[in-house]
Tab-separated table of C-alpha atoms and ligand atoms in Angstrom:
chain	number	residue	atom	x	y	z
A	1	UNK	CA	-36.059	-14.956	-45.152
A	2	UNK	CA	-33.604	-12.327	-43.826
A	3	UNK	CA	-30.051	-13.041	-43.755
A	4	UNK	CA	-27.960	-14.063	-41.338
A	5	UNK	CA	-24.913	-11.802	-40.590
A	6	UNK	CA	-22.098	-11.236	-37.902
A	7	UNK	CA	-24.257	-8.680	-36.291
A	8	UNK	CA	-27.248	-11.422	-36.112
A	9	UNK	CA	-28.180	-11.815	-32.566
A	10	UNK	CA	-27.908	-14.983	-30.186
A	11	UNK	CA	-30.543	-16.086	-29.105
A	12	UNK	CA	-30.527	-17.438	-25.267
A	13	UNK	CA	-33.643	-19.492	-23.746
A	14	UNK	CA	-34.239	-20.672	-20.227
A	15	UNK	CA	-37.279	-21.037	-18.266
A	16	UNK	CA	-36.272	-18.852	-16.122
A	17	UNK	CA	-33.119	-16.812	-14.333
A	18	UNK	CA	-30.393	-19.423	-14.685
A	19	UNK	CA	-28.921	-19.078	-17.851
A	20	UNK	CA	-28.118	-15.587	-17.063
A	21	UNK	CA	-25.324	-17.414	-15.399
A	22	UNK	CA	-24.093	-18.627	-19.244
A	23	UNK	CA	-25.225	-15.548	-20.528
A	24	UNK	CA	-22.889	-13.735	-18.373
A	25	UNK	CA	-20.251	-16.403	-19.172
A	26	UNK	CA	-20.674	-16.029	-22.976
A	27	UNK	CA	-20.893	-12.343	-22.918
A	28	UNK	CA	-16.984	-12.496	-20.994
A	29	UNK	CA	-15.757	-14.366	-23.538
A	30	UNK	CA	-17.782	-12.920	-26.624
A	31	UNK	CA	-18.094	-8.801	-25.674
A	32	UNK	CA	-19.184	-7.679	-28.986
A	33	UNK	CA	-22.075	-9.869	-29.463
A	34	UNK	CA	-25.597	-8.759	-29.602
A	35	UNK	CA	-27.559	-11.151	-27.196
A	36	UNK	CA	-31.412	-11.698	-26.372
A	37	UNK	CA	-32.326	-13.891	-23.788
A	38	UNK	CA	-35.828	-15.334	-23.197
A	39	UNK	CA	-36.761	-16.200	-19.894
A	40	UNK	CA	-39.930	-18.499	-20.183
A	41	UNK	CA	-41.595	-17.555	-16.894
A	42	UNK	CA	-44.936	-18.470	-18.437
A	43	UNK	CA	-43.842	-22.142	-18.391
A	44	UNK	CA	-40.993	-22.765	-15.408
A	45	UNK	CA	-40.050	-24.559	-14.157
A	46	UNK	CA	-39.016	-27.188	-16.979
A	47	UNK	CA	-37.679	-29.933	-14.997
A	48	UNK	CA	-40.978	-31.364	-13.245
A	49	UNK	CA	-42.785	-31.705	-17.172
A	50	UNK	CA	-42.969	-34.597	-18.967
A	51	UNK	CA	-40.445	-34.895	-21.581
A	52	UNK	CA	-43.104	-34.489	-24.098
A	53	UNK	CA	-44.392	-31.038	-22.835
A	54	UNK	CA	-41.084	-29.858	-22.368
A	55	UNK	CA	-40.380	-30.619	-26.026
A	56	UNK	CA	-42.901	-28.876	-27.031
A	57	UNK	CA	-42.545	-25.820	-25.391
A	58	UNK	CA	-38.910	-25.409	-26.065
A	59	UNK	CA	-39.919	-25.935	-30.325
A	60	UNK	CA	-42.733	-23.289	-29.911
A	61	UNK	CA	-40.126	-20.970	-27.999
A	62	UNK	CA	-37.149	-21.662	-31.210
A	63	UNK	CA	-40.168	-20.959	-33.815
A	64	UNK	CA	-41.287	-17.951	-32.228
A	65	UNK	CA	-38.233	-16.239	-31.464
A	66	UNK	CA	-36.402	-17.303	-34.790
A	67	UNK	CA	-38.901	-15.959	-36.580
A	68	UNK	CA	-38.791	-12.260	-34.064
A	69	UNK	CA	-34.982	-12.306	-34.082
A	70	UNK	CA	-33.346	-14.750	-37.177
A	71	UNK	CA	-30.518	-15.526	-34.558
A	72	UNK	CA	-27.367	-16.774	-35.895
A	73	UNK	CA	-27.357	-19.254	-33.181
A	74	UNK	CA	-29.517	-20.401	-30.632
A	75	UNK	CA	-28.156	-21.139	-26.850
A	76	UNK	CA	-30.206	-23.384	-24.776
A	77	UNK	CA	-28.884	-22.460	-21.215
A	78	UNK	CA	-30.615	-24.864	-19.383
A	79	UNK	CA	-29.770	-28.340	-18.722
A	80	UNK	CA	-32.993	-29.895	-18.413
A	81	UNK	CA	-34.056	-28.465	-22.134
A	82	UNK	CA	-30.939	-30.024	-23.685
A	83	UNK	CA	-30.740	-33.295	-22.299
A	84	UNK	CA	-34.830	-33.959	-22.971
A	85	UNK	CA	-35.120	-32.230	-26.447
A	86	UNK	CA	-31.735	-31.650	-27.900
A	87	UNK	CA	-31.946	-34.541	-30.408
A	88	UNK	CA	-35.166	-33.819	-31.564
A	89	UNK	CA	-34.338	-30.457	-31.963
A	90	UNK	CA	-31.124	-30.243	-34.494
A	91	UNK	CA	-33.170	-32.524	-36.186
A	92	UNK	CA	-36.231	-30.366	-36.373
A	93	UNK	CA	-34.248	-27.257	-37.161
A	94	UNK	CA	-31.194	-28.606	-39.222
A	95	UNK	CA	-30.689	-24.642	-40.437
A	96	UNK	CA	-29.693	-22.996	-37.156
A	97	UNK	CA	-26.763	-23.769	-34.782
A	98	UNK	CA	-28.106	-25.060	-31.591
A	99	UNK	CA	-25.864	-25.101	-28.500
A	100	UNK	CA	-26.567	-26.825	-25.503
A	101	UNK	CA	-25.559	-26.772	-22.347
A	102	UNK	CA	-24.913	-30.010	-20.510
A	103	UNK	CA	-23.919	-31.279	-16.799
A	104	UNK	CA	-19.622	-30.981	-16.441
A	105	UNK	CA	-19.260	-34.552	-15.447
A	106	UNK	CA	-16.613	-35.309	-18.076
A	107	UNK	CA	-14.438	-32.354	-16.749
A	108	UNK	CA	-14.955	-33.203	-13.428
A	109	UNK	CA	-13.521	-36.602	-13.779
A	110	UNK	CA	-10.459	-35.457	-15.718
A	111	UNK	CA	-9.507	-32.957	-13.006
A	112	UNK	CA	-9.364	-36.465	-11.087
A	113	UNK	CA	-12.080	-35.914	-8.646
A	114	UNK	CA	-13.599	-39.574	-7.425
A	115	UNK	CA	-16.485	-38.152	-4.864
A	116	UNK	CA	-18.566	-36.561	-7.337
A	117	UNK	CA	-21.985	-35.191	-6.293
A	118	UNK	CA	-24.662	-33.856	-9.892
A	119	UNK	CA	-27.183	-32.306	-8.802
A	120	UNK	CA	-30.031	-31.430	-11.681
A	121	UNK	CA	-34.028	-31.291	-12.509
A	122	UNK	CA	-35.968	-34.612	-12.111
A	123	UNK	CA	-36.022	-34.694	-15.867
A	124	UNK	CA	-32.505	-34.069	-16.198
A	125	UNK	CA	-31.239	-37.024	-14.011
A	126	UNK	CA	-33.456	-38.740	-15.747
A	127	UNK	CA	-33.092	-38.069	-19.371
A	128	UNK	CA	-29.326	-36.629	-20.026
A	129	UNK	CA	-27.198	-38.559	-22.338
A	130	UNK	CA	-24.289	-38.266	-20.419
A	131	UNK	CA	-25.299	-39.202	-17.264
A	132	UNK	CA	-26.071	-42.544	-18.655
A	133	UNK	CA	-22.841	-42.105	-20.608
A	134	UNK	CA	-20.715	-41.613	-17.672
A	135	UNK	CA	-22.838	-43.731	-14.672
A	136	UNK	CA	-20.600	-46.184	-14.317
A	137	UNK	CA	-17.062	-45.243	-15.604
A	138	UNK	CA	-14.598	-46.737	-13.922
A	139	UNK	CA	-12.504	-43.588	-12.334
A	140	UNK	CA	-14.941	-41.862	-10.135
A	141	UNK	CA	-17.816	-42.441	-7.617
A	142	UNK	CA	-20.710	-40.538	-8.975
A	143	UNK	CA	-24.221	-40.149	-6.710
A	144	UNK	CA	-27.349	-37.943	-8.589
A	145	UNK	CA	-29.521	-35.817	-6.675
A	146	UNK	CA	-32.512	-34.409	-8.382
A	147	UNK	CA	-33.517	-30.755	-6.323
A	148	UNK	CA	-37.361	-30.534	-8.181
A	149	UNK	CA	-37.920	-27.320	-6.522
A	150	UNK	CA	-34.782	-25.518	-6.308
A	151	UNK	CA	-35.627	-24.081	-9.778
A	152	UNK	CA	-38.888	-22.382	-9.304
A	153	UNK	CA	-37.783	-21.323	-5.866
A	154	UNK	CA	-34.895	-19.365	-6.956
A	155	UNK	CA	-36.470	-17.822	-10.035
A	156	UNK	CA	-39.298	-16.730	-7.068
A	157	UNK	CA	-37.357	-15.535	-4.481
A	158	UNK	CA	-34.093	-14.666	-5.099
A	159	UNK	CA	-34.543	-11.481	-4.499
A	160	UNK	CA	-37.243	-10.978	-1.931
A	161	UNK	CA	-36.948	-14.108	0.409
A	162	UNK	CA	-33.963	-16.118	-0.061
A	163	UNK	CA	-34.480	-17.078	3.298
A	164	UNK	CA	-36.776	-20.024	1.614
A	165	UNK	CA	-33.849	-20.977	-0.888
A	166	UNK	CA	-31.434	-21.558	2.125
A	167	UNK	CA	-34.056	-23.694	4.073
A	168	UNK	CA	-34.334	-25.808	0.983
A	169	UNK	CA	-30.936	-26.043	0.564
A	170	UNK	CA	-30.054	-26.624	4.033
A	171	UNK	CA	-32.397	-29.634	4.181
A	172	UNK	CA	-31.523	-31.251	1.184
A	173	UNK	CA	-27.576	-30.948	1.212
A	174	UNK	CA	-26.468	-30.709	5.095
A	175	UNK	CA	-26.603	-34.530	5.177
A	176	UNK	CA	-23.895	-34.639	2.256
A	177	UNK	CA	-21.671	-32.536	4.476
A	178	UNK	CA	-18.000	-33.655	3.434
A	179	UNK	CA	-18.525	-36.903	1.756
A	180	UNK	CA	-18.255	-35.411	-1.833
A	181	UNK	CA	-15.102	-33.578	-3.409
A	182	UNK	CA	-16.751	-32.203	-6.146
A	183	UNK	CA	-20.384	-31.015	-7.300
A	184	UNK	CA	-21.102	-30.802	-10.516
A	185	UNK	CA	-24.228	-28.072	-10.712
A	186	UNK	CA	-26.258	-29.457	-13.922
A	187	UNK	CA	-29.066	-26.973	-13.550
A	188	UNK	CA	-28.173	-23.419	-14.730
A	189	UNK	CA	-30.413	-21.969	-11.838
A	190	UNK	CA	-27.895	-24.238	-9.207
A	191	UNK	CA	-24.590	-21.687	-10.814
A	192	UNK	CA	-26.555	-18.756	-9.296
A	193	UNK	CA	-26.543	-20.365	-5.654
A	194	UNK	CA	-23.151	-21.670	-6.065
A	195	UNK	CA	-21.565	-20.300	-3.066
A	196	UNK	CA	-24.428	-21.270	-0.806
A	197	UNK	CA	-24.010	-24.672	-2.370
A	198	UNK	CA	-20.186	-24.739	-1.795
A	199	UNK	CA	-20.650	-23.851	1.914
A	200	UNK	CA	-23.047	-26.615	2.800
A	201	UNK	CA	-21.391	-29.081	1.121
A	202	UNK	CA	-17.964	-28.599	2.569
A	203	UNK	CA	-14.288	-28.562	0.903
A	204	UNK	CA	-15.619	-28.885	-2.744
A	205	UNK	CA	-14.992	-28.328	-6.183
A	206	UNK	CA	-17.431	-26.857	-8.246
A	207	UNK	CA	-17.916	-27.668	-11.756
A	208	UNK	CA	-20.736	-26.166	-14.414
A	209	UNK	CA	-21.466	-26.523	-18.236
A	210	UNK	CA	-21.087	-22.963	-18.899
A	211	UNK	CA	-17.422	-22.701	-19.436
A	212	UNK	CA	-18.228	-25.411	-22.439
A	213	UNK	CA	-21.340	-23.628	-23.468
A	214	UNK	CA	-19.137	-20.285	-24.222
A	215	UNK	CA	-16.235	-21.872	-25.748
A	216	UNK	CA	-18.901	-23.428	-27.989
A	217	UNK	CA	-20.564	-20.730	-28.886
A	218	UNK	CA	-17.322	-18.815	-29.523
A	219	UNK	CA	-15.728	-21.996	-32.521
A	220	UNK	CA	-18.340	-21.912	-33.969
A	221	UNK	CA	-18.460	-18.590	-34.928
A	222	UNK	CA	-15.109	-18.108	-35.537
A	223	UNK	CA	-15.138	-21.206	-37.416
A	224	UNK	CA	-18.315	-19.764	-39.712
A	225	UNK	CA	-16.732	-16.318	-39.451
A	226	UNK	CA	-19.811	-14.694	-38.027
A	227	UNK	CA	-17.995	-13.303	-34.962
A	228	UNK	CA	-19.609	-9.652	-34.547
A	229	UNK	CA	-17.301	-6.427	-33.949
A	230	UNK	CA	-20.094	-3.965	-33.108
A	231	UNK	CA	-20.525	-2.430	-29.557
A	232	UNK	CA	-22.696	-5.581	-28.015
A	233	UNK	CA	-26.211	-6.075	-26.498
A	234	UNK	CA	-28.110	-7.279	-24.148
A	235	UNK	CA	-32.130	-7.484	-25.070
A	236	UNK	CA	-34.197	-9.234	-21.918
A	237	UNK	CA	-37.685	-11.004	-22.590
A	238	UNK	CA	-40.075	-12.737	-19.912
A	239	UNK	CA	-42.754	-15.013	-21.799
A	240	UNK	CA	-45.138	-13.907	-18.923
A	241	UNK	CA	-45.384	-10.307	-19.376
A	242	UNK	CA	-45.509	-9.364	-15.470
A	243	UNK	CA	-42.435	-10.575	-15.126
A	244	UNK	CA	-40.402	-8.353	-16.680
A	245	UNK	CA	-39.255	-5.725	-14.051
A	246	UNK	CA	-38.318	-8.856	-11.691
A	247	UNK	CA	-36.067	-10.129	-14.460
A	248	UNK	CA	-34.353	-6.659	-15.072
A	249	UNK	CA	-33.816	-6.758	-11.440
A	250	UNK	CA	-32.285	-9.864	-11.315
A	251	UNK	CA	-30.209	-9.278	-13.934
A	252	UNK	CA	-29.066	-6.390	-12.742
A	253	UNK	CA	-28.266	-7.502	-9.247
A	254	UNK	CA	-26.500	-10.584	-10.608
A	255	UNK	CA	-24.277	-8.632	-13.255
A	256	UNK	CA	-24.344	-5.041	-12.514
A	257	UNK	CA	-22.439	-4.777	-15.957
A	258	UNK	CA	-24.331	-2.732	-18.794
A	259	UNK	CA	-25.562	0.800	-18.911
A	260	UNK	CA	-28.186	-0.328	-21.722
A	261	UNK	CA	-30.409	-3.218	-21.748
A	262	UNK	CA	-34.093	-3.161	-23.034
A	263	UNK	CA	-36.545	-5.508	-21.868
A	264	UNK	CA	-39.394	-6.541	-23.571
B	1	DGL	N1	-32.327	-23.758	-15.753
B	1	DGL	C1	-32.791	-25.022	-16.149
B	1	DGL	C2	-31.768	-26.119	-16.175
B	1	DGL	O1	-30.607	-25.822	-16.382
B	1	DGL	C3	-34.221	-25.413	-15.912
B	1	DGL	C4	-34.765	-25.443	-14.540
B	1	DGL	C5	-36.257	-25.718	-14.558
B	1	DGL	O2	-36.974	-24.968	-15.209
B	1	DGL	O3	-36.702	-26.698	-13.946
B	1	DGL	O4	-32.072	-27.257	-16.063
């Protein structure tokens, strides 16, 4: 098996475009980092499977790419994959430092907010540890809206005909005009619509898991003392292989940042 060094990529999986919202998060905070990040358009979205199918994809996405990349880490940037299959997964692969990234409920409530609106996948609101965890704490009001296709619409769209993103939106959140002061957006593809989100909600704080996700990422390899200090890079992959332009484009019109990125 090859060996894992500083310059050892990171390996980043979503179903789709929204961890290129942590991505972009981690890659502030960690410049010098070379990063690949797998968008699994051949499966998205994730949060209308069952809990069993999304294990299963995300362990046959880890296994393949480990093997491609040896990663010194892997980052799942997507809610939904971390709260179903986290567990199951550090178990599985006890070797490699998983990250996950999880709903920012906690850090919501400690910046004293008492409305507070998650929105996530079906299987997130269903499955994430720390909903349960934090469901009824005593400090804030806390409502849970599941969005089931939010994901796949954005991932489709975005680009072309975000007209059909804003109808969504407008249907599902006008009614919870004002009533919330904070959202907490525990689906990475949500971060990508946050200021569409902010203005139909109203006055509102926003709150995400990436923040965590990077600070994370970054202990832990300080901690292990695999922090990289080459150049940085940024390697794209779609799982379905005609999606590959749409995701440099994306990317690009999200973060116009790097002058090199290969996608494969
Ligand atoms: N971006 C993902 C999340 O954070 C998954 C969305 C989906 O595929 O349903 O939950």
């Amino acid at each position: 098996m090859k060996k894992i060094t500083a310059e050892s990529p990171i390996l980043f999986l979503d179903s789709g475009l929204g961890g290129l919202t942590t991505l972009f998060q981690t890659e502030m905070l960690l410049p010098q980092e070379n990063f690949i990040y797998v968008a699994d358009f051949k499966n998205h979205p994730y949060g209308n499977k069952t809990k069993k199918q999304i294990e299963s994809t995300v362990i046959h996405n880890i296994k393949k790419f480990y093997a491609q990349f040896y990663p010194k880490s892997v980052v799942l940037a997507c809610n939904t994959a971390t709260a179903v299959a986290i567990t199951r997964l550090r178990k599985m692969f006890s070797n490699i430092i998983i990250i996950g990234t999880e709903p920012a409920i906690r850090p919501a409530i400690e910046a004293g907010k008492k409305r507070i609106l998650v929105l996530g996948t079906r299987a997130t609101i269903r499955h994430s540890s720390l909903i349960k965890l934090f469901k009824a704490n005593k400090h804030s009001y806390l409502e849970f809206l599941a969005l089931p296709e939010l994901a796949k619409l954005v991932d489709d769209n975005y680009l072309d005909n975000k007209s059909l993103i804003d109808d969504y939106l407008a249907e599902k959140l006008t009614p919870l005009k004002d009533k919330f002061d904070a959202v907490v957006l525990g689906c990475t593809h949500y971060v990508i619509l946050k200021k569409e989100i902010k203005n139909f909600l109203g006055d509102i704080t926003i709150f995400s898991g990436n923040g965590g996700v990077a600070k994370r990422l970054k202990q832990c390899l300080t901690l292990l003392n695999l922090k990289n200090a080459g150049k940085g890079s940024l390697k794209l992959i779609s799982t379905s292989s005609d999606k590959q332009e749409m995701l440099l484009e994306n990317h690009n019109y999200l973060f116009k940042r790097r002058e090199e990125i290969c996608v494969v």
